[in-house]
């Protein structure tokens, strides 16, 4: 029987990832594959390593040990990263949206994206074409996050990484950002999303990954993880989150 190497198929492939900050072990031997077009939702308690893992996927954090392959390019091999020039080129394939929006307040929405006709199409995609000449200070918090998503999309990435994109939003603004992310998922964008939005995970995720203590506790289809988790730590986390929602 022929063995299929999923790392050859994966858009992102992670092996034996280790990261520490001082004496604090943040990632402890993580193995992970994301196939093209998959939507992976990562959940877990604060401090479990979710955001650090996401930042390792595009080289914003460099682990002490492990292998990372992104879009067929080796970002990290045996703990040795790509040279900075090649790393910057690789990041063009990986768009990232953070909790804070990181917009330039002195530039208009269009200038934040870099002026080009194609940018108008990106703004149309997220429902903000009428705001191209607006200043960030005049936008709602939800609109600012949609501009941040537009900026990440402007490079036509193969993969999108979302780090708690709705955590800074008031509850009534969460829906407009999640709607944009659902649209991207429906168009086949490969996505890794760190979130506490369990409804989004249930509706959009192909795989839900639960992290705790710097490792993956369990993973599987959203219906299985969110309804019948096998791990006690997952059950405790979900009980706490769903009680708040």
mmCIF file of C-alpha atoms in Angstrom:
data_model
loop_
_atom_site.group_PDB
_atom_site.id
_atom_site.type_symbol
_atom_site.label_atom_id
_atom_site.label_comp_id
_atom_site.label_asym_id
_atom_site.label_seq_id
_atom_site.Cartn_x
_atom_site.Cartn_y
_atom_site.Cartn_z
ATOM 1 C CA UNK A 1 0.000 0.000 0.000
ATOM 2 C CA UNK A 2 1.280 3.470 -0.909
ATOM 3 C CA UNK A 3 1.737 5.880 1.990
ATOM 4 C CA UNK A 4 0.617 9.442 1.245
ATOM 5 C CA UNK A 5 2.823 12.146 2.719
ATOM 6 C CA UNK A 6 0.349 14.860 3.747
ATOM 7 C CA UNK A 7 3.217 17.327 4.109
ATOM 8 C CA UNK A 8 3.589 17.271 0.301
ATOM 9 C CA UNK A 9 -0.085 18.225 -0.061
ATOM 10 C CA UNK A 10 -0.380 20.646 2.839
ATOM 11 C CA UNK A 11 -0.546 24.414 2.424
ATOM 12 C CA UNK A 12 1.030 24.666 5.872
ATOM 13 C CA UNK A 13 2.971 21.829 7.507
ATOM 14 C CA UNK A 14 4.373 22.025 11.046
ATOM 15 C CA UNK A 15 6.555 19.415 12.720
ATOM 16 C CA UNK A 16 7.883 19.275 16.313
ATOM 17 C CA UNK A 17 7.420 23.003 16.956
ATOM 18 C CA UNK A 18 8.952 24.297 20.203
ATOM 19 C CA UNK A 19 8.896 27.889 21.440
ATOM 20 C CA UNK A 20 9.687 29.391 24.826
ATOM 21 C CA UNK A 21 9.880 32.876 26.286
ATOM 22 C CA UNK A 22 12.464 32.697 29.047
ATOM 23 C CA UNK A 23 11.433 29.840 31.306
ATOM 24 C CA UNK A 24 7.883 29.809 29.923
ATOM 25 C CA UNK A 25 7.338 26.970 27.430
ATOM 26 C CA UNK A 26 4.692 28.278 25.010
ATOM 27 C CA UNK A 27 4.759 25.571 22.318
ATOM 28 C CA UNK A 28 5.832 22.067 23.177
ATOM 29 C CA UNK A 29 6.212 19.780 20.161
ATOM 30 C CA UNK A 30 3.263 20.825 17.966
ATOM 31 C CA UNK A 31 2.551 18.857 14.751
ATOM 32 C CA UNK A 32 0.032 20.377 12.367
ATOM 33 C CA UNK A 33 -1.106 20.205 8.725
ATOM 34 C CA UNK A 34 -3.472 22.495 6.827
ATOM 35 C CA UNK A 35 -4.636 21.347 3.406
ATOM 36 C CA UNK A 36 -5.483 23.796 0.594
ATOM 37 C CA UNK A 37 -8.939 25.285 1.049
ATOM 38 C CA UNK A 38 -9.330 24.092 4.639
ATOM 39 C CA UNK A 39 -10.666 26.324 7.387
ATOM 40 C CA UNK A 40 -8.984 25.461 10.692
ATOM 41 C CA UNK A 41 -10.366 27.038 13.853
ATOM 42 C CA UNK A 42 -8.104 26.970 16.913
ATOM 43 C CA UNK A 43 -9.712 27.292 20.337
ATOM 44 C CA UNK A 44 -8.405 27.013 23.870
ATOM 45 C CA UNK A 45 -7.806 28.974 27.065
ATOM 46 C CA UNK A 46 -5.672 32.112 27.238
ATOM 47 C CA UNK A 47 -1.973 31.292 27.413
ATOM 48 C CA UNK A 48 -2.352 27.970 25.609
ATOM 49 C CA UNK A 49 -0.022 28.999 22.754
ATOM 50 C CA UNK A 50 -2.647 29.770 20.075
ATOM 51 C CA UNK A 51 -1.422 33.236 19.054
ATOM 52 C CA UNK A 52 2.241 32.259 19.237
ATOM 53 C CA UNK A 53 1.549 29.279 16.997
ATOM 54 C CA UNK A 54 -0.183 31.539 14.478
ATOM 55 C CA UNK A 55 2.727 33.999 14.481
ATOM 56 C CA UNK A 56 5.155 31.134 13.866
ATOM 57 C CA UNK A 57 3.245 30.263 10.679
ATOM 58 C CA UNK A 58 4.508 33.401 8.922
ATOM 59 C CA UNK A 59 7.779 33.937 10.747
ATOM 60 C CA UNK A 60 6.719 36.741 13.104
ATOM 61 C CA UNK A 61 7.952 34.459 15.889
ATOM 62 C CA UNK A 62 10.847 32.074 15.401
ATOM 63 C CA UNK A 63 10.753 28.800 17.361
ATOM 64 C CA UNK A 64 13.806 27.220 18.934
ATOM 65 C CA UNK A 65 13.095 23.906 17.232
ATOM 66 C CA UNK A 66 10.939 22.465 14.490
ATOM 67 C CA UNK A 67 10.147 22.457 10.769
ATOM 68 C CA UNK A 68 7.672 24.807 9.065
ATOM 69 C CA UNK A 69 6.689 24.612 5.399
ATOM 70 C CA UNK A 70 4.288 27.219 3.992
ATOM 71 C CA UNK A 71 2.935 27.176 0.431
ATOM 72 C CA UNK A 72 5.681 24.772 -0.612
ATOM 73 C CA UNK A 73 8.461 26.950 0.847
ATOM 74 C CA UNK A 74 10.535 25.962 3.867
ATOM 75 C CA UNK A 75 10.190 28.754 6.417
ATOM 76 C CA UNK A 76 12.059 26.873 9.132
ATOM 77 C CA UNK A 77 14.164 23.702 8.954
ATOM 78 C CA UNK A 78 15.668 22.190 12.113
ATOM 79 C CA UNK A 79 15.199 25.531 13.854
ATOM 80 C CA UNK A 80 17.028 27.535 11.155
ATOM 81 C CA UNK A 81 14.870 30.252 9.485
ATOM 82 C CA UNK A 82 14.919 31.583 5.950
ATOM 83 C CA UNK A 83 17.060 34.645 5.252
ATOM 84 C CA UNK A 84 15.067 37.848 5.832
ATOM 85 C CA UNK A 85 14.642 38.661 2.130
ATOM 86 C CA UNK A 86 13.161 35.235 1.361
ATOM 87 C CA UNK A 87 11.071 35.383 4.531
ATOM 88 C CA UNK A 88 9.512 38.675 3.421
ATOM 89 C CA UNK A 89 8.705 37.150 0.030
ATOM 90 C CA UNK A 90 7.041 34.181 1.716
ATOM 91 C CA UNK A 91 4.897 36.489 3.872
ATOM 92 C CA UNK A 92 3.263 37.793 0.699
ATOM 93 C CA UNK A 93 1.569 34.388 0.492
ATOM 94 C CA UNK A 94 0.321 34.594 4.080
ATOM 95 C CA UNK A 95 -2.052 37.399 5.058
ATOM 96 C CA UNK A 96 -2.534 38.038 8.776
ATOM 97 C CA UNK A 97 -5.227 39.925 10.688
ATOM 98 C CA UNK A 98 -4.523 40.777 14.335
ATOM 99 C CA UNK A 99 -6.717 41.700 17.303
ATOM 100 C CA UNK A 100 -5.776 45.409 17.010
ATOM 101 C CA UNK A 101 -6.317 46.850 13.544
ATOM 102 C CA UNK A 102 -2.903 48.527 13.169
ATOM 103 C CA UNK A 103 -4.183 51.062 10.628
ATOM 104 C CA UNK A 104 -2.171 54.223 9.950
ATOM 105 C CA UNK A 105 -4.409 56.956 11.461
ATOM 106 C CA UNK A 106 -2.988 59.735 9.236
ATOM 107 C CA UNK A 107 -3.748 57.873 5.989
ATOM 108 C CA UNK A 108 -7.093 57.299 4.296
ATOM 109 C CA UNK A 109 -8.542 53.805 3.950
ATOM 110 C CA UNK A 110 -7.248 53.576 0.360
ATOM 111 C CA UNK A 111 -3.791 54.802 1.374
ATOM 112 C CA UNK A 112 -3.696 52.168 4.119
ATOM 113 C CA UNK A 113 -4.168 49.555 1.399
ATOM 114 C CA UNK A 114 -1.724 51.218 -1.066
ATOM 115 C CA UNK A 115 -3.393 53.084 -3.929
ATOM 116 C CA UNK A 116 -4.241 50.893 -6.906
ATOM 117 C CA UNK A 117 -7.430 50.132 -8.887
ATOM 118 C CA UNK A 118 -7.413 46.544 -7.660
ATOM 119 C CA UNK A 119 -7.742 47.832 -4.099
ATOM 120 C CA UNK A 120 -11.214 49.164 -4.883
ATOM 121 C CA UNK A 121 -12.294 45.627 -5.778
ATOM 122 C CA UNK A 122 -10.926 44.422 -2.448
ATOM 123 C CA UNK A 123 -12.919 47.110 -0.629
ATOM 124 C CA UNK A 124 -16.038 46.145 -2.584
ATOM 125 C CA UNK A 125 -15.547 42.555 -1.435
ATOM 126 C CA UNK A 126 -15.771 43.587 2.218
ATOM 127 C CA UNK A 127 -18.532 46.152 1.640
ATOM 128 C CA UNK A 128 -16.431 49.287 2.152
ATOM 129 C CA UNK A 129 -15.989 50.792 -1.341
ATOM 130 C CA UNK A 130 -17.778 53.973 -0.194
ATOM 131 C CA UNK A 131 -15.145 54.447 2.532
ATOM 132 C CA UNK A 132 -12.065 54.533 0.288
ATOM 133 C CA UNK A 133 -11.341 58.205 1.048
ATOM 134 C CA UNK A 134 -12.382 58.073 4.695
ATOM 135 C CA UNK A 135 -9.932 58.487 7.542
ATOM 136 C CA UNK A 136 -9.686 55.594 10.031
ATOM 137 C CA UNK A 137 -10.910 57.839 12.844
ATOM 138 C CA UNK A 138 -14.297 58.155 11.127
ATOM 139 C CA UNK A 139 -14.831 54.389 10.894
ATOM 140 C CA UNK A 140 -16.609 52.108 13.321
ATOM 141 C CA UNK A 141 -14.516 49.474 15.074
ATOM 142 C CA UNK A 142 -16.013 46.785 12.850
ATOM 143 C CA UNK A 143 -15.234 48.787 9.718
ATOM 144 C CA UNK A 144 -11.626 49.227 10.864
ATOM 145 C CA UNK A 145 -11.261 45.462 11.209
ATOM 146 C CA UNK A 146 -12.720 44.965 7.737
ATOM 147 C CA UNK A 147 -10.142 47.428 6.383
ATOM 148 C CA UNK A 148 -7.443 45.377 8.131
ATOM 149 C CA UNK A 149 -8.789 42.258 6.390
ATOM 150 C CA UNK A 150 -8.778 44.154 3.075
ATOM 151 C CA UNK A 151 -5.150 45.117 3.595
ATOM 152 C CA UNK A 152 -4.212 41.476 4.169
ATOM 153 C CA UNK A 153 -6.149 40.454 1.042
ATOM 154 C CA UNK A 154 -4.434 43.130 -1.052
ATOM 155 C CA UNK A 155 -1.378 40.903 -1.546
ATOM 156 C CA UNK A 156 -3.568 38.069 -2.928
ATOM 157 C CA UNK A 157 -2.338 35.623 -0.257
ATOM 158 C CA UNK A 158 -2.748 31.857 -0.503
ATOM 159 C CA UNK A 159 -3.375 31.576 3.248
ATOM 160 C CA UNK A 160 -5.097 33.890 5.741
ATOM 161 C CA UNK A 161 -4.313 33.845 9.465
ATOM 162 C CA UNK A 162 -6.772 35.457 11.893
ATOM 163 C CA UNK A 163 -5.770 36.079 15.513
ATOM 164 C CA UNK A 164 -8.938 36.734 17.549
ATOM 165 C CA UNK A 165 -10.251 39.185 14.912
ATOM 166 C CA UNK A 166 -13.481 39.912 16.812
ATOM 167 C CA UNK A 167 -12.190 40.069 20.391
ATOM 168 C CA UNK A 168 -11.958 43.880 20.402
ATOM 169 C CA UNK A 169 -15.445 44.363 18.930
ATOM 170 C CA UNK A 170 -18.728 45.103 20.644
ATOM 171 C CA UNK A 171 -21.139 42.161 20.262
ATOM 172 C CA UNK A 172 -23.303 43.954 17.656
ATOM 173 C CA UNK A 173 -20.235 44.502 15.412
ATOM 174 C CA UNK A 174 -18.929 40.939 15.522
ATOM 175 C CA UNK A 175 -21.347 39.719 12.853
ATOM 176 C CA UNK A 176 -20.130 42.041 10.091
ATOM 177 C CA UNK A 177 -16.527 40.841 10.452
ATOM 178 C CA UNK A 178 -17.502 37.175 10.700
ATOM 179 C CA UNK A 179 -19.612 37.591 7.548
ATOM 180 C CA UNK A 180 -16.522 38.662 5.581
ATOM 181 C CA UNK A 181 -14.594 35.665 6.934
ATOM 182 C CA UNK A 182 -17.453 33.316 6.001
ATOM 183 C CA UNK A 183 -17.390 34.728 2.472
ATOM 184 C CA UNK A 184 -13.642 34.064 2.199
ATOM 185 C CA UNK A 185 -14.176 30.504 3.433
ATOM 186 C CA UNK A 186 -16.947 29.941 0.863
ATOM 187 C CA UNK A 187 -14.534 31.089 -1.871
ATOM 188 C CA UNK A 188 -12.015 28.420 -0.883
ATOM 189 C CA UNK A 189 -9.478 30.545 0.992
ATOM 190 C CA UNK A 190 -7.187 28.486 3.221
ATOM 191 C CA UNK A 191 -7.645 29.925 6.717
ATOM 192 C CA UNK A 192 -6.427 29.400 10.271
ATOM 193 C CA UNK A 193 -8.600 31.264 12.759
ATOM 194 C CA UNK A 194 -7.930 31.677 16.480
ATOM 195 C CA UNK A 195 -11.281 32.593 18.008
ATOM 196 C CA UNK A 196 -13.738 32.139 20.857
ATOM 197 C CA UNK A 197 -16.713 32.435 18.487
ATOM 198 C CA UNK A 198 -18.096 28.909 18.783
ATOM 199 C CA UNK A 199 -20.957 29.611 16.366
ATOM 200 C CA UNK A 200 -18.456 30.567 13.669
ATOM 201 C CA UNK A 201 -16.405 27.450 14.405
ATOM 202 C CA UNK A 202 -19.468 25.222 14.121
ATOM 203 C CA UNK A 203 -20.657 26.816 10.874
ATOM 204 C CA UNK A 204 -17.420 27.361 8.948
ATOM 205 C CA UNK A 205 -14.588 25.159 10.280
ATOM 206 C CA UNK A 206 -13.501 21.968 8.590
ATOM 207 C CA UNK A 207 -11.407 21.093 11.647
ATOM 208 C CA UNK A 208 -11.496 22.497 15.179
ATOM 209 C CA UNK A 209 -8.179 22.261 17.042
ATOM 210 C CA UNK A 210 -8.074 22.567 20.832
ATOM 211 C CA UNK A 211 -4.824 23.838 22.356
ATOM 212 C CA UNK A 212 -3.780 23.867 25.987
ATOM 213 C CA UNK A 213 -0.408 24.004 27.718
ATOM 214 C CA UNK A 214 1.500 24.592 24.484
ATOM 215 C CA UNK A 215 0.165 21.521 22.696
ATOM 216 C CA UNK A 216 -2.815 20.157 20.792
ATOM 217 C CA UNK A 217 -5.241 18.476 23.176
ATOM 218 C CA UNK A 218 -7.544 17.137 20.471
ATOM 219 C CA UNK A 219 -8.839 17.975 17.006
ATOM 220 C CA UNK A 220 -11.656 16.905 14.763
ATOM 221 C CA UNK A 221 -14.811 18.013 12.939
ATOM 222 C CA UNK A 222 -16.650 20.842 14.717
ATOM 223 C CA UNK A 223 -19.698 18.717 15.508
ATOM 224 C CA UNK A 224 -17.560 16.171 17.338
ATOM 225 C CA UNK A 225 -15.336 18.653 19.188
ATOM 226 C CA UNK A 226 -18.079 21.101 20.174
ATOM 227 C CA UNK A 227 -20.754 18.524 20.990
ATOM 228 C CA UNK A 228 -18.918 15.386 22.154
ATOM 229 C CA UNK A 229 -15.323 16.270 23.054
ATOM 230 C CA UNK A 230 -13.198 13.349 24.202
ATOM 231 C CA UNK A 231 -10.769 15.286 26.394
ATOM 232 C CA UNK A 232 -11.758 16.531 29.849
ATOM 233 C CA UNK A 233 -9.779 19.755 29.382
ATOM 234 C CA UNK A 234 -11.779 20.479 26.214
ATOM 235 C CA UNK A 235 -15.041 19.909 28.094
ATOM 236 C CA UNK A 236 -13.978 22.300 30.856
ATOM 237 C CA UNK A 237 -13.003 24.991 28.356
ATOM 238 C CA UNK A 238 -16.204 24.678 26.322
ATOM 239 C CA UNK A 239 -18.362 24.772 29.450
ATOM 240 C CA UNK A 240 -16.673 28.024 30.488
ATOM 241 C CA UNK A 241 -16.930 29.634 27.047
ATOM 242 C CA UNK A 242 -20.494 28.604 26.273
ATOM 243 C CA UNK A 243 -21.646 29.806 29.705
ATOM 244 C CA UNK A 244 -20.360 33.304 28.823
ATOM 245 C CA UNK A 245 -21.900 33.363 25.320
#
